[in-house]
PDB file of C-alpha atoms in Angstrom:
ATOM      1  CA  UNK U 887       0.000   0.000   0.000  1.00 51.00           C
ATOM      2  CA  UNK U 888       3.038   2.234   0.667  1.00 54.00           C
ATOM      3  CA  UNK U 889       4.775   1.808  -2.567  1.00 52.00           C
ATOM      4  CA  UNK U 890       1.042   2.773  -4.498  1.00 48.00           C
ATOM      5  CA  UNK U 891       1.070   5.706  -2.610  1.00 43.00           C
ATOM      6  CA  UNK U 892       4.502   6.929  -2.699  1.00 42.00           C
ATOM      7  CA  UNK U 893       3.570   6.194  -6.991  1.00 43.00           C
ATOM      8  CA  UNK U 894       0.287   7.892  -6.823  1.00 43.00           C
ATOM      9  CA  UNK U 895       2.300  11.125  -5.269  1.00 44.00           C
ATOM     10  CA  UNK U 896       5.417  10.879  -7.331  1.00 40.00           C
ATOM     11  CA  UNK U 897       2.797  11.245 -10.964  1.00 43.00           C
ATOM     12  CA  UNK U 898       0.940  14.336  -9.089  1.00 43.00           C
ATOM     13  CA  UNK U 899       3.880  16.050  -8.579  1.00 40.00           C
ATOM     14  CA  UNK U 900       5.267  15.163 -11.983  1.00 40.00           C
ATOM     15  CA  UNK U 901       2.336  16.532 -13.330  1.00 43.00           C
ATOM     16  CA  UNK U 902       2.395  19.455 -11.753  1.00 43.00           C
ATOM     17  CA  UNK U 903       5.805  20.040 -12.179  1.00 46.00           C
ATOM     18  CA  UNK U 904       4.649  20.574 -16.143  1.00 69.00           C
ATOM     19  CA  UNK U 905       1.960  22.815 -15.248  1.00 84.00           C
ATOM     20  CA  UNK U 906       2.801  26.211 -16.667  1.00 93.00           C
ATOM     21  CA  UNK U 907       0.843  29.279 -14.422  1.00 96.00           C
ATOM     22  CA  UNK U 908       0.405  32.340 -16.805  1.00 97.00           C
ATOM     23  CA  UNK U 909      -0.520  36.081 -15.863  1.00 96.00           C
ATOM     24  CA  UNK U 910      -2.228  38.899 -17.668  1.00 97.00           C
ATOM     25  CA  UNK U 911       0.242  41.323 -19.125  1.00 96.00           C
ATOM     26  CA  UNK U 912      -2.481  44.374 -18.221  1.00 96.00           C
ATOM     27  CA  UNK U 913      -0.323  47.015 -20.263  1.00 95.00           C
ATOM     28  CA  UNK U 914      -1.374  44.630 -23.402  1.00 95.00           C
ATOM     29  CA  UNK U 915      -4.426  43.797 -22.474  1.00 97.00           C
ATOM     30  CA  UNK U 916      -8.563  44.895 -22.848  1.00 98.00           C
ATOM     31  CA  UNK U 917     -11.962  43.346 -22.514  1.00 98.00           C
ATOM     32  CA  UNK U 918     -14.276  44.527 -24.278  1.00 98.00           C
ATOM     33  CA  UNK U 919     -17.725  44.440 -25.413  1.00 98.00           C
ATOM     34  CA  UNK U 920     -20.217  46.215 -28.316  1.00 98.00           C
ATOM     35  CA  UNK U 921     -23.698  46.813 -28.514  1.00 97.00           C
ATOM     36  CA  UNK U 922     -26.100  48.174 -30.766  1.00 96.00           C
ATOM     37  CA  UNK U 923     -28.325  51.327 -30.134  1.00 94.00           C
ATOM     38  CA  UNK U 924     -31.496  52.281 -31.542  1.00 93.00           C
ATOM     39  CA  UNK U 925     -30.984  49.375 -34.243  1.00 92.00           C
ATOM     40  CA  UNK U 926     -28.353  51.955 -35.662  1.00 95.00           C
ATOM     41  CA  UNK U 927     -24.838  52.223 -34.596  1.00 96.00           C
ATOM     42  CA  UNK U 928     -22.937  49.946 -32.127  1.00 97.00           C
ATOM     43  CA  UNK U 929     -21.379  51.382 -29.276  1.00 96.00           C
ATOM     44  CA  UNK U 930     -18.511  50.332 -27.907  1.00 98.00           C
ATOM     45  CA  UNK U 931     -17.434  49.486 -23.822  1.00 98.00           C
ATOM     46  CA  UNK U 932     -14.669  47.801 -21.779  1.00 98.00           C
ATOM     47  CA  UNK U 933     -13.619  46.906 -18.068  1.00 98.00           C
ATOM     48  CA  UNK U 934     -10.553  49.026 -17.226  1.00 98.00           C
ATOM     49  CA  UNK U 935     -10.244  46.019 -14.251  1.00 98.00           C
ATOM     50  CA  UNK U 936      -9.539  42.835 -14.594  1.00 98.00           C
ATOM     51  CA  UNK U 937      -7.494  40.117 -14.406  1.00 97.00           C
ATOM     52  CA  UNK U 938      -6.758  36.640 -16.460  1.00 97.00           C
ATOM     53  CA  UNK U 939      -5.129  33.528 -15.267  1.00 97.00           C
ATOM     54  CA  UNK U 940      -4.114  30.892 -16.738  1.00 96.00           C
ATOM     55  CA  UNK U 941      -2.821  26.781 -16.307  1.00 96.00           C
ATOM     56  CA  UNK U 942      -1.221  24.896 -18.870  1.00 94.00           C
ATOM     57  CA  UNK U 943       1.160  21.835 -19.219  1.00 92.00           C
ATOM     58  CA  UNK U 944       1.103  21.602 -22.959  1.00 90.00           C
ATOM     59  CA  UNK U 945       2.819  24.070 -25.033  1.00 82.00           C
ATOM     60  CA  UNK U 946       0.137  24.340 -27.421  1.00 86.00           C
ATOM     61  CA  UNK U 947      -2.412  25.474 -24.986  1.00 90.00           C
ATOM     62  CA  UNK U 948      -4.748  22.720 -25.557  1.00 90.00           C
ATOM     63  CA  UNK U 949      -5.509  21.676 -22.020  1.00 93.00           C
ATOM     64  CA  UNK U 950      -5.680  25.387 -20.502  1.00 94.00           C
ATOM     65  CA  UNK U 951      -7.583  26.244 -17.678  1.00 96.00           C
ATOM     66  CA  UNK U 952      -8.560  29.567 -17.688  1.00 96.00           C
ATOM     67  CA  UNK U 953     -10.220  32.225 -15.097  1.00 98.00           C
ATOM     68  CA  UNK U 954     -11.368  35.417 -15.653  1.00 98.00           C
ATOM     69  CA  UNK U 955     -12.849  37.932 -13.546  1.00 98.00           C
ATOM     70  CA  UNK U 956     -13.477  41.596 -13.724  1.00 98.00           C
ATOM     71  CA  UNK U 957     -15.012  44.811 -11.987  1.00 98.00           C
ATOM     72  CA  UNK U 958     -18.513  45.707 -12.960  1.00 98.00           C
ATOM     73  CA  UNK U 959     -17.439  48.910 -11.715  1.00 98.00           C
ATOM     74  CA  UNK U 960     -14.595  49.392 -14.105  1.00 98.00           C
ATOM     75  CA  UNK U 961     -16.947  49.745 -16.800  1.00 98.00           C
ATOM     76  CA  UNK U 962     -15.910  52.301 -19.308  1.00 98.00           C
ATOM     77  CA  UNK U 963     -17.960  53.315 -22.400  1.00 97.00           C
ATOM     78  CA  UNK U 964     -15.699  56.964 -22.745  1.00 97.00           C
ATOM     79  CA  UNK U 965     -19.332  58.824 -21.121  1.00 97.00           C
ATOM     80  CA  UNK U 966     -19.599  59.201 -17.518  1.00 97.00           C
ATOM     81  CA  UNK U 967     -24.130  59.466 -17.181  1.00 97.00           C
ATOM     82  CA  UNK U 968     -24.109  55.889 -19.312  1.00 96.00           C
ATOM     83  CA  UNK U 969     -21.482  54.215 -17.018  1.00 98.00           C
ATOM     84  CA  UNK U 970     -23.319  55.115 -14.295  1.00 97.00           C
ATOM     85  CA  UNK U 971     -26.600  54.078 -15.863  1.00 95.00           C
ATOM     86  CA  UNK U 972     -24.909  50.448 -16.137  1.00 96.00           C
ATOM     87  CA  UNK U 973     -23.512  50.106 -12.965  1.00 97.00           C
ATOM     88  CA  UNK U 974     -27.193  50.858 -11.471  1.00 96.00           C
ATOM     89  CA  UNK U 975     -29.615  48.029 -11.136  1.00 95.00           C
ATOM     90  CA  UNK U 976     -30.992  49.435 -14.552  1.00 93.00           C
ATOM     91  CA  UNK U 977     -28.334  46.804 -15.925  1.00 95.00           C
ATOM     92  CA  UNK U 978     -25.296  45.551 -14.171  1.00 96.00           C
ATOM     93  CA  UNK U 979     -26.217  46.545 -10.711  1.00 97.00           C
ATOM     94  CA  UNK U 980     -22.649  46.919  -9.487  1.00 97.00           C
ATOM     95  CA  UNK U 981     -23.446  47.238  -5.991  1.00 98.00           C
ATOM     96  CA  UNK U 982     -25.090  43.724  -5.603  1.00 98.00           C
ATOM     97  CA  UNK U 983     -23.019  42.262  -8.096  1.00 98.00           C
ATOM     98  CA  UNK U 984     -19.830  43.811  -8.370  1.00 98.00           C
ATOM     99  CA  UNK U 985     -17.929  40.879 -10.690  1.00 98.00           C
ATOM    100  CA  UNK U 986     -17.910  38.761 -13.770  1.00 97.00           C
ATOM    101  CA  UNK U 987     -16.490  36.061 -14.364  1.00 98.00           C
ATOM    102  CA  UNK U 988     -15.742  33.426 -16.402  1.00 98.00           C
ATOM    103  CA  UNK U 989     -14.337  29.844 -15.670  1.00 98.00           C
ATOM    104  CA  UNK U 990     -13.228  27.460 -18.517  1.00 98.00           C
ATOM    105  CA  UNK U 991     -14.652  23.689 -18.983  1.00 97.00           C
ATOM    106  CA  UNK U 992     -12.578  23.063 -21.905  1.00 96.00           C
ATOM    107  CA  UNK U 993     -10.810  24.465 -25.018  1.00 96.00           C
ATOM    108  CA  UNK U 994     -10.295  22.406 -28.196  1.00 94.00           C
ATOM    109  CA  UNK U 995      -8.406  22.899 -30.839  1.00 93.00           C
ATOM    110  CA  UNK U 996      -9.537  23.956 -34.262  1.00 95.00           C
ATOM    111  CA  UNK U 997      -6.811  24.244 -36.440  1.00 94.00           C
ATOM    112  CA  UNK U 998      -3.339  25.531 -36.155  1.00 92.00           C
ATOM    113  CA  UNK U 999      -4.139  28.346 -33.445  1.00 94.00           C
ATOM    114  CA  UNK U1000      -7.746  28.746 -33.551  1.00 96.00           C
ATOM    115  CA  UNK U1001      -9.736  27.193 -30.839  1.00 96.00           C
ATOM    116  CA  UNK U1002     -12.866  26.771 -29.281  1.00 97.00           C
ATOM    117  CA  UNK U1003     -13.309  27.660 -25.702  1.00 97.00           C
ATOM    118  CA  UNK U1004     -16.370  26.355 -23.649  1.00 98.00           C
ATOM    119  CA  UNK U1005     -17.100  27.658 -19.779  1.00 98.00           C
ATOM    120  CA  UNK U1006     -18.969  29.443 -17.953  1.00 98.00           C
ATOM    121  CA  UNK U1007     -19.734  33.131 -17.758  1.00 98.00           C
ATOM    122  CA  UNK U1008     -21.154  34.432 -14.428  1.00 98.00           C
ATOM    123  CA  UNK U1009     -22.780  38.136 -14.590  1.00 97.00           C
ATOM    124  CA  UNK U1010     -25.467  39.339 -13.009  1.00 96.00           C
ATOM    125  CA  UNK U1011     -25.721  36.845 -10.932  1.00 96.00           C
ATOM    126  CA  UNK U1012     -26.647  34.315 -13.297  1.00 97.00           C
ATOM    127  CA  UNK U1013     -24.509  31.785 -14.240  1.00 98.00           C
ATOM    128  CA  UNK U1014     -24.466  30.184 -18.215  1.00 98.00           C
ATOM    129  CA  UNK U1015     -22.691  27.925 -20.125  1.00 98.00           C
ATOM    130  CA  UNK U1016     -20.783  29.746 -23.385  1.00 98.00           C
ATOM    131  CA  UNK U1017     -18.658  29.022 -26.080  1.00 98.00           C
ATOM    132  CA  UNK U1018     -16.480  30.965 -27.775  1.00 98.00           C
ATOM    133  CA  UNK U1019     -14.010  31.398 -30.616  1.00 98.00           C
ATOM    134  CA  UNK U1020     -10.032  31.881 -29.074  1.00 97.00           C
ATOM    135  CA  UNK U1021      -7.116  32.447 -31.434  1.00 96.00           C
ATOM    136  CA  UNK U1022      -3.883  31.604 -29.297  1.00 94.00           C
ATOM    137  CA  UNK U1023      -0.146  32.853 -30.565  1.00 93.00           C
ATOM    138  CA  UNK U1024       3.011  31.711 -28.948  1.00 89.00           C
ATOM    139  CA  UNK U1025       4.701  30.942 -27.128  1.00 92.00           C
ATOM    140  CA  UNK U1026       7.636  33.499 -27.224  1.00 93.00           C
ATOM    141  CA  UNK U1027      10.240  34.794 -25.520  1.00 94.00           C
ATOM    142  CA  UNK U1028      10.752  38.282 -25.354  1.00 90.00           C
ATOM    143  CA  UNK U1029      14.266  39.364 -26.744  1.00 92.00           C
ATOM    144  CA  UNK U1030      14.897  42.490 -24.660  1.00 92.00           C
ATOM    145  CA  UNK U1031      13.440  41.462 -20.501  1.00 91.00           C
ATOM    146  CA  UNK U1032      13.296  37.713 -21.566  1.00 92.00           C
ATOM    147  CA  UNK U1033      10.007  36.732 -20.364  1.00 93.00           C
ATOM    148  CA  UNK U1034       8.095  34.177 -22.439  1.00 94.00           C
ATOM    149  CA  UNK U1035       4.421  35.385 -23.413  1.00 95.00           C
ATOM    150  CA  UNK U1036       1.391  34.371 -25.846  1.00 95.00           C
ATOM    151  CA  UNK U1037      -1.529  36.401 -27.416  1.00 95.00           C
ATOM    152  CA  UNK U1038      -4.903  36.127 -26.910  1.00 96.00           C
ATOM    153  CA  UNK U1039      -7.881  36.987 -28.734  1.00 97.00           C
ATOM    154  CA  UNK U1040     -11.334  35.419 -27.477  1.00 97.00           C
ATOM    155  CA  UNK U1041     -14.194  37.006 -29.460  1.00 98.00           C
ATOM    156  CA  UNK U1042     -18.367  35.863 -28.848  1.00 98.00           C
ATOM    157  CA  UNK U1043     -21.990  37.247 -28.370  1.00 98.00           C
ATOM    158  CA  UNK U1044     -23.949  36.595 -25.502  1.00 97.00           C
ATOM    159  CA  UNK U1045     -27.332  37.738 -24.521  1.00 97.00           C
ATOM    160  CA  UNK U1046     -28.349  40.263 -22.174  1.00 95.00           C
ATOM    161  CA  UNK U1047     -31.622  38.143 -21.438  1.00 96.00           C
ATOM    162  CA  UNK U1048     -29.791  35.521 -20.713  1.00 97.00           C
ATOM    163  CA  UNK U1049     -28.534  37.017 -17.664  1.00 97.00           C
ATOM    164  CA  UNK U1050     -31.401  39.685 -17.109  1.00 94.00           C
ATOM    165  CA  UNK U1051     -29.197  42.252 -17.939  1.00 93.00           C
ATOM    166  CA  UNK U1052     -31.231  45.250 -18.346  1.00 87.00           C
ATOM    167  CA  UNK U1053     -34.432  46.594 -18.854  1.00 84.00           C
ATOM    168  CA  UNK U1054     -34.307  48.740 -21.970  1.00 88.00           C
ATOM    169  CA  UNK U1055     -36.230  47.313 -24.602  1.00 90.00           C
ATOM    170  CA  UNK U1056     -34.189  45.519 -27.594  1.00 91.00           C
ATOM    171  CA  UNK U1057     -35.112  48.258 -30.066  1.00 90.00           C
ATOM    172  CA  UNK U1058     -33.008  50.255 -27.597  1.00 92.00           C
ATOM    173  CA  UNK U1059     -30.268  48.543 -26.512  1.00 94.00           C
ATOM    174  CA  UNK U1060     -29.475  45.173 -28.492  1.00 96.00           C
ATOM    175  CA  UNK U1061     -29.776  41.911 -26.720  1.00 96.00           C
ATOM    176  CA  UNK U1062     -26.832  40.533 -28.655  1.00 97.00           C
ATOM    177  CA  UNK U1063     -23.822  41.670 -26.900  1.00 97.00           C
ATOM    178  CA  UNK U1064     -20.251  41.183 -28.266  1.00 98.00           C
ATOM    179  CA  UNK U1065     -17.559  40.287 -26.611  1.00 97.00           C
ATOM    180  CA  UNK U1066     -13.614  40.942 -27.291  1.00 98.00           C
ATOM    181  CA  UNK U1067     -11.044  40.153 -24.980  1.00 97.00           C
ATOM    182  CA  UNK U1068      -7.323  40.630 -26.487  1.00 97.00           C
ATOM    183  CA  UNK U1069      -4.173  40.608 -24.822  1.00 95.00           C
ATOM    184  CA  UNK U1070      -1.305  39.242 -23.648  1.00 96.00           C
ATOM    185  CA  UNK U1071      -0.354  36.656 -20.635  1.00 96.00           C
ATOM    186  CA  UNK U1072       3.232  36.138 -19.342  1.00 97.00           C
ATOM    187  CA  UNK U1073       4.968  33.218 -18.140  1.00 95.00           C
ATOM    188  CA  UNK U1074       4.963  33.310 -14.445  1.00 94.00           C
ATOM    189  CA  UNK U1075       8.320  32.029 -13.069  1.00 80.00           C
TER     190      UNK U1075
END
């Protein structure tokens, strides 16, 4: 029974001695997301807060565990009376719910370095499945402070019913909303 566990220990901490942690480069970084208004133009927003994390033994990225999460009250659509209409219970209600975030399940490679990502996105205080499309570049190592980073770029549309986000009628305020997260993450040592 001793030598099993002493075996069963050894191949955890082999494992995890692959595992690769990975940090958001925030200088590089931005989440976004676009909506349309009045059925005419889209308008655009992001979350000046938040952070990315990310586990990986492979090199290619294909067994990746990601975690996002970021301050609803970081919102930033460049005008200060709509931010503050979406942080009120109008929409985001920042004050009871003052995070997103969203958890991977799995992410699957496409082709080359275009993959699909599946988790779950928490906002509002509702909680659904989504998938969405993730291009992944790298790894490389940076010639001149030689740390070793990849790009991201996760782009998908979720619905603000979904997660009864907001109470302006669709003709208003679109129910699609898309999202764009691009960036980089950095090899943590």
């Amino acid at each position: 029974m001793k030598k099993a566990t002493f075996f069963a220990a050894l191949l955890l901490s082999s494992v995890s001695a692959f595992a690769q942690n990975w940090g958001l480069d925030k200088a590089h970084s931005n989440l976004g997301f676009t909506v349309t208004h009045m059925m005419l133009a889209e308008v655009d927003g992001k979350f000046t807060n938040f952070d990315v994390k990310m586990n990986s033994s492979k090199d290619d990225f294909s067994d990746a565990q990601i975690d996002l999460t970021a301050d609803v009250n970081s919102v930033n659509t460049n005008q200060d009376r709509r931010d503050t209409h979406l942080k009120s219970p109008d929409f985001f209600d920042a004050a009871k719910y003052p995070t997103l975030s969203f958890k991977s399940k799995s992410i699957s490679k496409v082709s080359g370095n275009k993959y699909k990502l599946v988790g779950d996105l928490t906002m509002h205080g509702v909680t659904k499945p989504v998938t969405l499309d993730a291009v992944i570049n790298g790894p490389v190592t940076n010639p001149q402070n030689k740390q070793t980073k990849a790009g991201f770029k996760v782009t998908g549309e979720v619905k603000r019913a979904d997660f009864s986000l907001g109470t302006a009628p669709t003709a208003v305020v679109s129910d699609e909303i898309a999202i764009r997260a691009t960036g980089e993450l950095v090899k943590q040592q």
